[in-house]
mmCIF file of C-alpha atoms in Angstrom:
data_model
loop_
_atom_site.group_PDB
_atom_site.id
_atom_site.type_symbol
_atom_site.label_atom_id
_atom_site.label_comp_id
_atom_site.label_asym_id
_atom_site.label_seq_id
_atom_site.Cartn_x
_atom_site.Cartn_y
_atom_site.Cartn_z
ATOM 1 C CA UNK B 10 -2.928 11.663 3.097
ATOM 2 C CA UNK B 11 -0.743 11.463 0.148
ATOM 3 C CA UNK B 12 0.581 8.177 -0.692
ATOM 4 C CA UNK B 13 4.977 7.064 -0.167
ATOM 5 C CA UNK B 14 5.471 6.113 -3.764
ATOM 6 C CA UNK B 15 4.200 9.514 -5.412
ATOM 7 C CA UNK B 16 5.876 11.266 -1.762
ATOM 8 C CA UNK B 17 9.124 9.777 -2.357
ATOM 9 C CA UNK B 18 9.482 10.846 -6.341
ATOM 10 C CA UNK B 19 8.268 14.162 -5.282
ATOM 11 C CA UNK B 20 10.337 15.319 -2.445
ATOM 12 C CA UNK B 21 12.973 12.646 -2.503
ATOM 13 C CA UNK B 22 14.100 11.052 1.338
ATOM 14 C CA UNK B 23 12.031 13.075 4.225
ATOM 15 C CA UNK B 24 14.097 13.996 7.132
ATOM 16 C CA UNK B 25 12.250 12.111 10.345
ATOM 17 C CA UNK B 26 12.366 13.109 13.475
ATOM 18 C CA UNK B 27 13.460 10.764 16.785
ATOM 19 C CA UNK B 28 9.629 10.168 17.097
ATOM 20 C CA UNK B 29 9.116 8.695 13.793
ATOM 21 C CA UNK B 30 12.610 6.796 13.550
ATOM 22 C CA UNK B 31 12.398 4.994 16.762
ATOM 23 C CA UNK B 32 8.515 4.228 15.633
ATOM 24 C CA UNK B 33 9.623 3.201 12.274
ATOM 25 C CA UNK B 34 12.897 0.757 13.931
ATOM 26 C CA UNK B 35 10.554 -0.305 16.746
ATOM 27 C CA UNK B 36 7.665 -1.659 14.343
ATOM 28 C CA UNK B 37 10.335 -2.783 11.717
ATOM 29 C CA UNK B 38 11.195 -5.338 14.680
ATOM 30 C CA UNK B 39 7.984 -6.539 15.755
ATOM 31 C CA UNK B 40 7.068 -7.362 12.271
ATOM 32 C CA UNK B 41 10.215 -9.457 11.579
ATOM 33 C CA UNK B 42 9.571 -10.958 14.408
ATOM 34 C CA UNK B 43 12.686 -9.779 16.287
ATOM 35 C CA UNK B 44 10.122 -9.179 19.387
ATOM 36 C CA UNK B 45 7.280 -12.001 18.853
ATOM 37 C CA UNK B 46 4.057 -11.933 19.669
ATOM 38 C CA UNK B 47 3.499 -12.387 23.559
ATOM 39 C CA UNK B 48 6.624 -11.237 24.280
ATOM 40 C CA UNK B 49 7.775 -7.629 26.385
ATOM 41 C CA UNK B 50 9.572 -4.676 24.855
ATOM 42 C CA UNK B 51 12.754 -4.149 26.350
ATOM 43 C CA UNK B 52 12.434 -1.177 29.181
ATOM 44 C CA UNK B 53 12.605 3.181 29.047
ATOM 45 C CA UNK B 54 16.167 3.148 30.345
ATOM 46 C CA UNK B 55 17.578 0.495 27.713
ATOM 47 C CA UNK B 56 15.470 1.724 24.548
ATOM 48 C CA UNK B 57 16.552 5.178 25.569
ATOM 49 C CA UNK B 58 20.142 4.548 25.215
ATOM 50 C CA UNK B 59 19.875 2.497 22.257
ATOM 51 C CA UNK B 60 18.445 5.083 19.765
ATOM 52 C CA UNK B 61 19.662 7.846 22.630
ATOM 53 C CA UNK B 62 16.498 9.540 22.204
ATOM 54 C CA UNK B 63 14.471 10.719 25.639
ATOM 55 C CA UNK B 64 11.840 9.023 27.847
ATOM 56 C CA UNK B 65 9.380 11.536 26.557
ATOM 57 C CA UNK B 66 9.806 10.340 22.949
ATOM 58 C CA UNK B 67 9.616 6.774 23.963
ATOM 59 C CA UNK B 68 6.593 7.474 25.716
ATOM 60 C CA UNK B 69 5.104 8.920 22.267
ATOM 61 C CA UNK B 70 6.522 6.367 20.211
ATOM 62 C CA UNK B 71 4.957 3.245 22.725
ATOM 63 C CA UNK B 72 1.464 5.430 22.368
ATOM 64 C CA UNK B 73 1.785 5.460 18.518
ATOM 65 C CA UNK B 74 2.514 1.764 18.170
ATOM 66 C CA UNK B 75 -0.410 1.182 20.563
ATOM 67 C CA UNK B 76 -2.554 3.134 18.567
ATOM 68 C CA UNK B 77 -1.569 1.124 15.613
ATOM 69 C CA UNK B 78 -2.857 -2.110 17.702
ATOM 70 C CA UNK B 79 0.665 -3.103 17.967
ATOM 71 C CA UNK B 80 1.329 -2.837 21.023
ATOM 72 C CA UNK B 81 -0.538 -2.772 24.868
ATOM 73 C CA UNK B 82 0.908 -1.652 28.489
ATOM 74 C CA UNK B 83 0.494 -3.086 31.649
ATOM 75 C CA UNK B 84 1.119 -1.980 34.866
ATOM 76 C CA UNK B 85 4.102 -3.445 36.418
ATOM 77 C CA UNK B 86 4.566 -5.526 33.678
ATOM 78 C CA UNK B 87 5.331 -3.585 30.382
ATOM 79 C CA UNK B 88 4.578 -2.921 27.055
ATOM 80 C CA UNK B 89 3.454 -6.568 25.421
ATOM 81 C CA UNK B 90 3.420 -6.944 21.597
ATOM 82 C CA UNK B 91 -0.006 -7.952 20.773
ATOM 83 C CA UNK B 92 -1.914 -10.772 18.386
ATOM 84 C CA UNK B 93 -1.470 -9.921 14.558
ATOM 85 C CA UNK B 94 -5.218 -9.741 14.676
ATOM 86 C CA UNK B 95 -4.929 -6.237 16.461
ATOM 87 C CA UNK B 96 -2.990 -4.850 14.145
ATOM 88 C CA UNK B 97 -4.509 -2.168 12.039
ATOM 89 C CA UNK B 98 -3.420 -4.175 8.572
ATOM 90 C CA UNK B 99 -4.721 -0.647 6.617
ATOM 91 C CA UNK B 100 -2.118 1.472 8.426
ATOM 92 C CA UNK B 101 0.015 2.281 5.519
ATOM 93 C CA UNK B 102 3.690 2.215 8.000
ATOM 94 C CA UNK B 103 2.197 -1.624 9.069
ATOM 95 C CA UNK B 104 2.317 -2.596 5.481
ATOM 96 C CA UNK B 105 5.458 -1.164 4.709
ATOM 97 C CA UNK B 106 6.899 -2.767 7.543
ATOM 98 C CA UNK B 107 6.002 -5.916 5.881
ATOM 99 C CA UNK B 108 7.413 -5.013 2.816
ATOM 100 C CA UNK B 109 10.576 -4.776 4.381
ATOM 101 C CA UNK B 110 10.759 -7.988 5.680
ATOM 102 C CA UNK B 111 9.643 -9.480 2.809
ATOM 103 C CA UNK B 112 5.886 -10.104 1.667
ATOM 104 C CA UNK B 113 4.700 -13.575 0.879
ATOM 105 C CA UNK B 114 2.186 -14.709 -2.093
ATOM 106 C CA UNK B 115 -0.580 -15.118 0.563
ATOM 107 C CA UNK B 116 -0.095 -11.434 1.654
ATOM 108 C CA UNK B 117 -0.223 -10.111 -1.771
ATOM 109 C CA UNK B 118 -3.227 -11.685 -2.693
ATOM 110 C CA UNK B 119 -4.643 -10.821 0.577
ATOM 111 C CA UNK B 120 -4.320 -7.341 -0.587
ATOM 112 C CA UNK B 121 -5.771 -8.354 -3.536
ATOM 113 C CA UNK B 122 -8.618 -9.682 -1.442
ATOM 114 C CA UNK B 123 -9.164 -6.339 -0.305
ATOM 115 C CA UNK B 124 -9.051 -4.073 -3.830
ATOM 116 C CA UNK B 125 -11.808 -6.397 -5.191
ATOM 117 C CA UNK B 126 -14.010 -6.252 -2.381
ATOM 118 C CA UNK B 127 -13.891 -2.141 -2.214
ATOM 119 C CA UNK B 128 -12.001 -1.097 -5.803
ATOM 120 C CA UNK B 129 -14.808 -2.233 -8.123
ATOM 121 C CA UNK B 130 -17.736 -0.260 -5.866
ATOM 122 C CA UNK B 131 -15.885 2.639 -6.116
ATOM 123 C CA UNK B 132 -15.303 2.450 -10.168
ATOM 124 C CA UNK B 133 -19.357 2.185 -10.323
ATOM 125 C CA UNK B 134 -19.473 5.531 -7.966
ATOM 126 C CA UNK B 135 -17.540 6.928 -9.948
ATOM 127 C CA UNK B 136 -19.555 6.111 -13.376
ATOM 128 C CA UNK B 137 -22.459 7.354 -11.104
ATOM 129 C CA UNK B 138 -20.228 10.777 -9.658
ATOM 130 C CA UNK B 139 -17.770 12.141 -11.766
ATOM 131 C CA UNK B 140 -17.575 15.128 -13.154
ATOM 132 C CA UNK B 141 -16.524 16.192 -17.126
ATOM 133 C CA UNK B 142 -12.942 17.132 -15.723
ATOM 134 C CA UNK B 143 -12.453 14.030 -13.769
ATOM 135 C CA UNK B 144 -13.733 11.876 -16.700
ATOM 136 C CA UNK B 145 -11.060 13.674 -18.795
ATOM 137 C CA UNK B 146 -8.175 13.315 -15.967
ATOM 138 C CA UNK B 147 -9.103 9.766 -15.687
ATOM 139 C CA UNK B 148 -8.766 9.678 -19.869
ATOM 140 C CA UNK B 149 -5.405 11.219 -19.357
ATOM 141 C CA UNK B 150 -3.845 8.657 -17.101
ATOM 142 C CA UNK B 151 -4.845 5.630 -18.810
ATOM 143 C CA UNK B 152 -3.424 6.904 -22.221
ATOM 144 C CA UNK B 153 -0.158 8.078 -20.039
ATOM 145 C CA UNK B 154 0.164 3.851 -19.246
ATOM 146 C CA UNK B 155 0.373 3.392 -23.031
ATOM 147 C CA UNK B 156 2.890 5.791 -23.663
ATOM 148 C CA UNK B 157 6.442 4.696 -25.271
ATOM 149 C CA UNK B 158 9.282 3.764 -23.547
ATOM 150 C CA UNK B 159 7.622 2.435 -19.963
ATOM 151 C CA UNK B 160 9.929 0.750 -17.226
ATOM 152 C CA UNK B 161 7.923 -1.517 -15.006
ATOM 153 C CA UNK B 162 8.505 1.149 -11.863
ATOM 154 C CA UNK B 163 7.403 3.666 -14.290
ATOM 155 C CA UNK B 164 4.120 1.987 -14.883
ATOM 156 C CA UNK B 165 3.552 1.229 -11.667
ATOM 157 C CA UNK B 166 3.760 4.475 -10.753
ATOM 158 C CA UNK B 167 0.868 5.560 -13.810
ATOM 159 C CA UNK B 168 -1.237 2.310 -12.583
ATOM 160 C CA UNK B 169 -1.200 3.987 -8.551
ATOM 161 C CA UNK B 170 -1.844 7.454 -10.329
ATOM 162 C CA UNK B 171 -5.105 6.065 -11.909
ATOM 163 C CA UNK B 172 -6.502 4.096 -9.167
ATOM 164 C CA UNK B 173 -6.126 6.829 -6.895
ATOM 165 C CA UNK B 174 -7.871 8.847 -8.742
ATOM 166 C CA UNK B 175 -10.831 6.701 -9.585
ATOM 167 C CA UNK B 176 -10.916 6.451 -5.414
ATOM 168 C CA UNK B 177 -10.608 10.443 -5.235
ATOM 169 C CA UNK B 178 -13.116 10.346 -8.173
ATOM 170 C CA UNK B 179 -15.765 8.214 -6.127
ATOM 171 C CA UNK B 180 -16.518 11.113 -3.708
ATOM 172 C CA UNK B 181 -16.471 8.412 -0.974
ATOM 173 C CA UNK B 182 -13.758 9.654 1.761
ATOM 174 C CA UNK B 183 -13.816 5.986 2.780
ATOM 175 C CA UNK B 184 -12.347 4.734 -0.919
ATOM 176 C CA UNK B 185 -9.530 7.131 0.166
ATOM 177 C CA UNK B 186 -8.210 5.608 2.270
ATOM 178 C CA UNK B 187 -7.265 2.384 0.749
ATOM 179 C CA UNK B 188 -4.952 3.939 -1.250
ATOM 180 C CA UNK B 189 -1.717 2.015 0.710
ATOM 181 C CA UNK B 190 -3.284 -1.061 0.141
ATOM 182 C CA UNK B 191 -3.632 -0.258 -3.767
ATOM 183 C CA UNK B 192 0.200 1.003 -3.414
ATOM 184 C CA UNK B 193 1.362 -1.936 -2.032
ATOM 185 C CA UNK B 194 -0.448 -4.347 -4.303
ATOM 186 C CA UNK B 195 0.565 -2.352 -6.922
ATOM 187 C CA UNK B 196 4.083 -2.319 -5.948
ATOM 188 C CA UNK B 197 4.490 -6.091 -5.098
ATOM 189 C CA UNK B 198 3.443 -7.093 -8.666
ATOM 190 C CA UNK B 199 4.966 -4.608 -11.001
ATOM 191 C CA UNK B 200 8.418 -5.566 -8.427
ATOM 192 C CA UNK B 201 8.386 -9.251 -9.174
ATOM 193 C CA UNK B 202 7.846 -8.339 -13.053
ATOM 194 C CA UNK B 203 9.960 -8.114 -15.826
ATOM 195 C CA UNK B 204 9.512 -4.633 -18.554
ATOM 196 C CA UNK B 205 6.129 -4.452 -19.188
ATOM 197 C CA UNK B 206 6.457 -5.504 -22.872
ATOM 198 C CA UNK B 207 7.731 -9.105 -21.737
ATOM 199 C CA UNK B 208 5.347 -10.178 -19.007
ATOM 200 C CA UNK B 209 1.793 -9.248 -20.509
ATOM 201 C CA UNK B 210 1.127 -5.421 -19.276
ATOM 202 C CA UNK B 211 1.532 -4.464 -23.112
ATOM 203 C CA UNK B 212 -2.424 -4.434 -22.665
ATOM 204 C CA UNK B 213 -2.685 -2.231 -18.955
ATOM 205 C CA UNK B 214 -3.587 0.481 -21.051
ATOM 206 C CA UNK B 215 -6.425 -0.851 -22.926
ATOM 207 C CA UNK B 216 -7.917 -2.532 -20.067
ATOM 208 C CA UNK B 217 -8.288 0.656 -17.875
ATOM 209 C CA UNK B 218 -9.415 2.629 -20.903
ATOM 210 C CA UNK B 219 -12.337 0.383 -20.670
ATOM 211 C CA UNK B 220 -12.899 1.619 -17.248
ATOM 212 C CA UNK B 221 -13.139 5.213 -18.095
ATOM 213 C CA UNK B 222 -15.315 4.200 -21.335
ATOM 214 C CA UNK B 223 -17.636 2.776 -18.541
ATOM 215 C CA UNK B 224 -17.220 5.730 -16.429
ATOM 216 C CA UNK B 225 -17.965 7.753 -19.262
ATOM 217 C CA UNK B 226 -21.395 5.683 -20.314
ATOM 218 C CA UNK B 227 -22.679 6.333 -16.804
ATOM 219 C CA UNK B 228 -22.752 2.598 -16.276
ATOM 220 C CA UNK B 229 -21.926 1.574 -12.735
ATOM 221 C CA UNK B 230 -22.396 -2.028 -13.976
ATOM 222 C CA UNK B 231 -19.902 -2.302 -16.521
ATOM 223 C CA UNK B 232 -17.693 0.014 -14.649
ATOM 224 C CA UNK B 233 -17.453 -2.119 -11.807
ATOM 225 C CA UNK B 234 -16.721 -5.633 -14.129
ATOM 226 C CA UNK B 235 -14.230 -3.645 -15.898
ATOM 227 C CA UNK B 236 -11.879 -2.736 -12.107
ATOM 228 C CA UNK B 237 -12.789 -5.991 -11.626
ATOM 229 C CA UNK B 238 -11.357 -7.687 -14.422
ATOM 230 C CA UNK B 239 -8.148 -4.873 -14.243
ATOM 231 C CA UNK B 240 -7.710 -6.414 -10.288
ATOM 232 C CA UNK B 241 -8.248 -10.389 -11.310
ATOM 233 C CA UNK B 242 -5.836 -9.884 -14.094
ATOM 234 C CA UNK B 243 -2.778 -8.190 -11.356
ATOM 235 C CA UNK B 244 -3.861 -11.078 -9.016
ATOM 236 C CA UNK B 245 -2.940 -13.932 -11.654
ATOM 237 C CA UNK B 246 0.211 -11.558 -12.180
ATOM 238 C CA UNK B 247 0.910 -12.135 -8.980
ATOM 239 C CA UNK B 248 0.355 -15.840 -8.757
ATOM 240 C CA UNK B 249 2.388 -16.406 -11.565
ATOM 241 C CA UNK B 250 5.617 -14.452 -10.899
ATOM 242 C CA UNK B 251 5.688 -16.041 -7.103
ATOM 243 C CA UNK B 252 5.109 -19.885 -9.317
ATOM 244 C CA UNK B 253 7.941 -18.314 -11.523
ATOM 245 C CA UNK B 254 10.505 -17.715 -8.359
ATOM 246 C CA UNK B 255 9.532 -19.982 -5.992
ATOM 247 C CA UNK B 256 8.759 -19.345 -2.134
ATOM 248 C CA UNK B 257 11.151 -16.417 -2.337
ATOM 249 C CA UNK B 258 9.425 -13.586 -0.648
ATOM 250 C CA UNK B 259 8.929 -9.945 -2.103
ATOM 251 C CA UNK B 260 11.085 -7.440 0.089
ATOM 252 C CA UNK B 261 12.423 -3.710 -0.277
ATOM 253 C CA UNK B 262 10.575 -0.468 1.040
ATOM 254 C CA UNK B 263 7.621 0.603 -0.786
ATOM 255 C CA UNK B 264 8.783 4.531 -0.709
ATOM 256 C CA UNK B 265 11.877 3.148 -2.474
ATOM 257 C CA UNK B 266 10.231 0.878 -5.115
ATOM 258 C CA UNK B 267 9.384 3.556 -8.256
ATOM 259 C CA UNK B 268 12.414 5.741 -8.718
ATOM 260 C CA UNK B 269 12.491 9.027 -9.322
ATOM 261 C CA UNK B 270 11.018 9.343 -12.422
#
């Protein structure tokens, strides 16, 4: 899987098919709210005529929202929006969805939650794993975040570039596939930010340097503080720009967040 952000810049708006619209409206909705937990989708013949798509692509659509925990059927009853505890919160569509209705503190730093528990593991595989030309692609990206002239989508974009490749980098298909949840964490605090030179990421540069210097000393130790202390320091980012602008919550599409560069 490649990830929206680097997608988007790449190949600009994808065309979607009926499938993937009506999946993308459909979980849009249950995430806002629009159709609560508990509560019944609306039947075939009436979802049919509102996106005028067929009963067949329904039928795939209810299967893919099911398979994203979203959703159950029951005979004679319907299709029932399930607990927010079924949800598969890695599936990178969930998480956008929530994005577009507009993240809260507590669900950035939930993501944050996550990056610390698997990001700093995978920077000591890597001290442990990587080869000369990974070392030296890793090199490459963290000098590209000090490089003049940086927007704050701009820098996002170098920061996902990095810690995707440290997870590419760990030889662990696992550490793959966090990279949404790096994306959106990524995204939510570089979105609530100011340029980089005025809210403190003047340093992002030096601080994943240290990374690769770890990476390149073979020591998983001091690999793993250094992610670490790169995570802690986006999480009080984070903490700080919500203090900064209230409750207000963090909305927009994630495939839409780092313009074309």
């Amino acid at each position: 899987m490649r990830y929206k952000l680097d997608e988007t810049r790449k190949t600009g708006r994808r065309t979607r098919t009926s499938h993937a619209q009506v999946v993308d409206e459909l979980g849009k909705a249950i995430v806002a709210g629009t159709y609560p937990v508990g509560s019944i989708l609306p039947g075939d013949t009436e979802l049919a005529q509102r996106f005028k798509v067929s009963r067949t692509v329904l039928r795939e659509t209810m299967k893919t929202l099911a398979a994203k925990g979203m959703v159950v059927a029951k005979a004679r009853v319907g299709t029932r929006v399930t607990e927010k505890n079924l949800w598969n919160m890695f599936d990178s569509e969930i998480i956008a969805w929530h994005f577009d209705n507009g993240v809260t503190e507590e669900f950035l730093l939930q993501l944050y939650d996550i990056r610390l528990a698997f990001e700093p593991f995978a920077a000591g595989l890597v001290a442990e794993r990587a080869n000369a030309e990974e070392i030296e692609m890793l090199r490459g990206l963290a000098l590209e975040m000090a490089a003049a002239g940086h927007t704050a989508d701009s820098l996002a974009l170098a920061d996902l570039r990095f810690h995707l490749a440290i997870a590419e980098a760990s030889h662990n298909p696992f550490m793959r596939t966090l990279g949404s949840l790096i994306e959106a964490a990524l995204v939510g605090m570089f979105r609530m930010s100011t340029p980089p030179t005025e809210n403190g990421f003047a340093n992002i540069a030096d601080t994943h340097m240290r990374i690769v210097d770890a990476i390149v000393s073979g020591d998983n130790a001091a690999a793993r503080r250094a992610m670490e202390d790169v995570i802690l320091d986006g999480r009080i980012h984070v903490h700080e720009a919500f203090e900064a602008r209230g409750s207000e919550a963090v909305t927009g599409s994630i495939s839409a967040a780092i313009s074309p560069l």
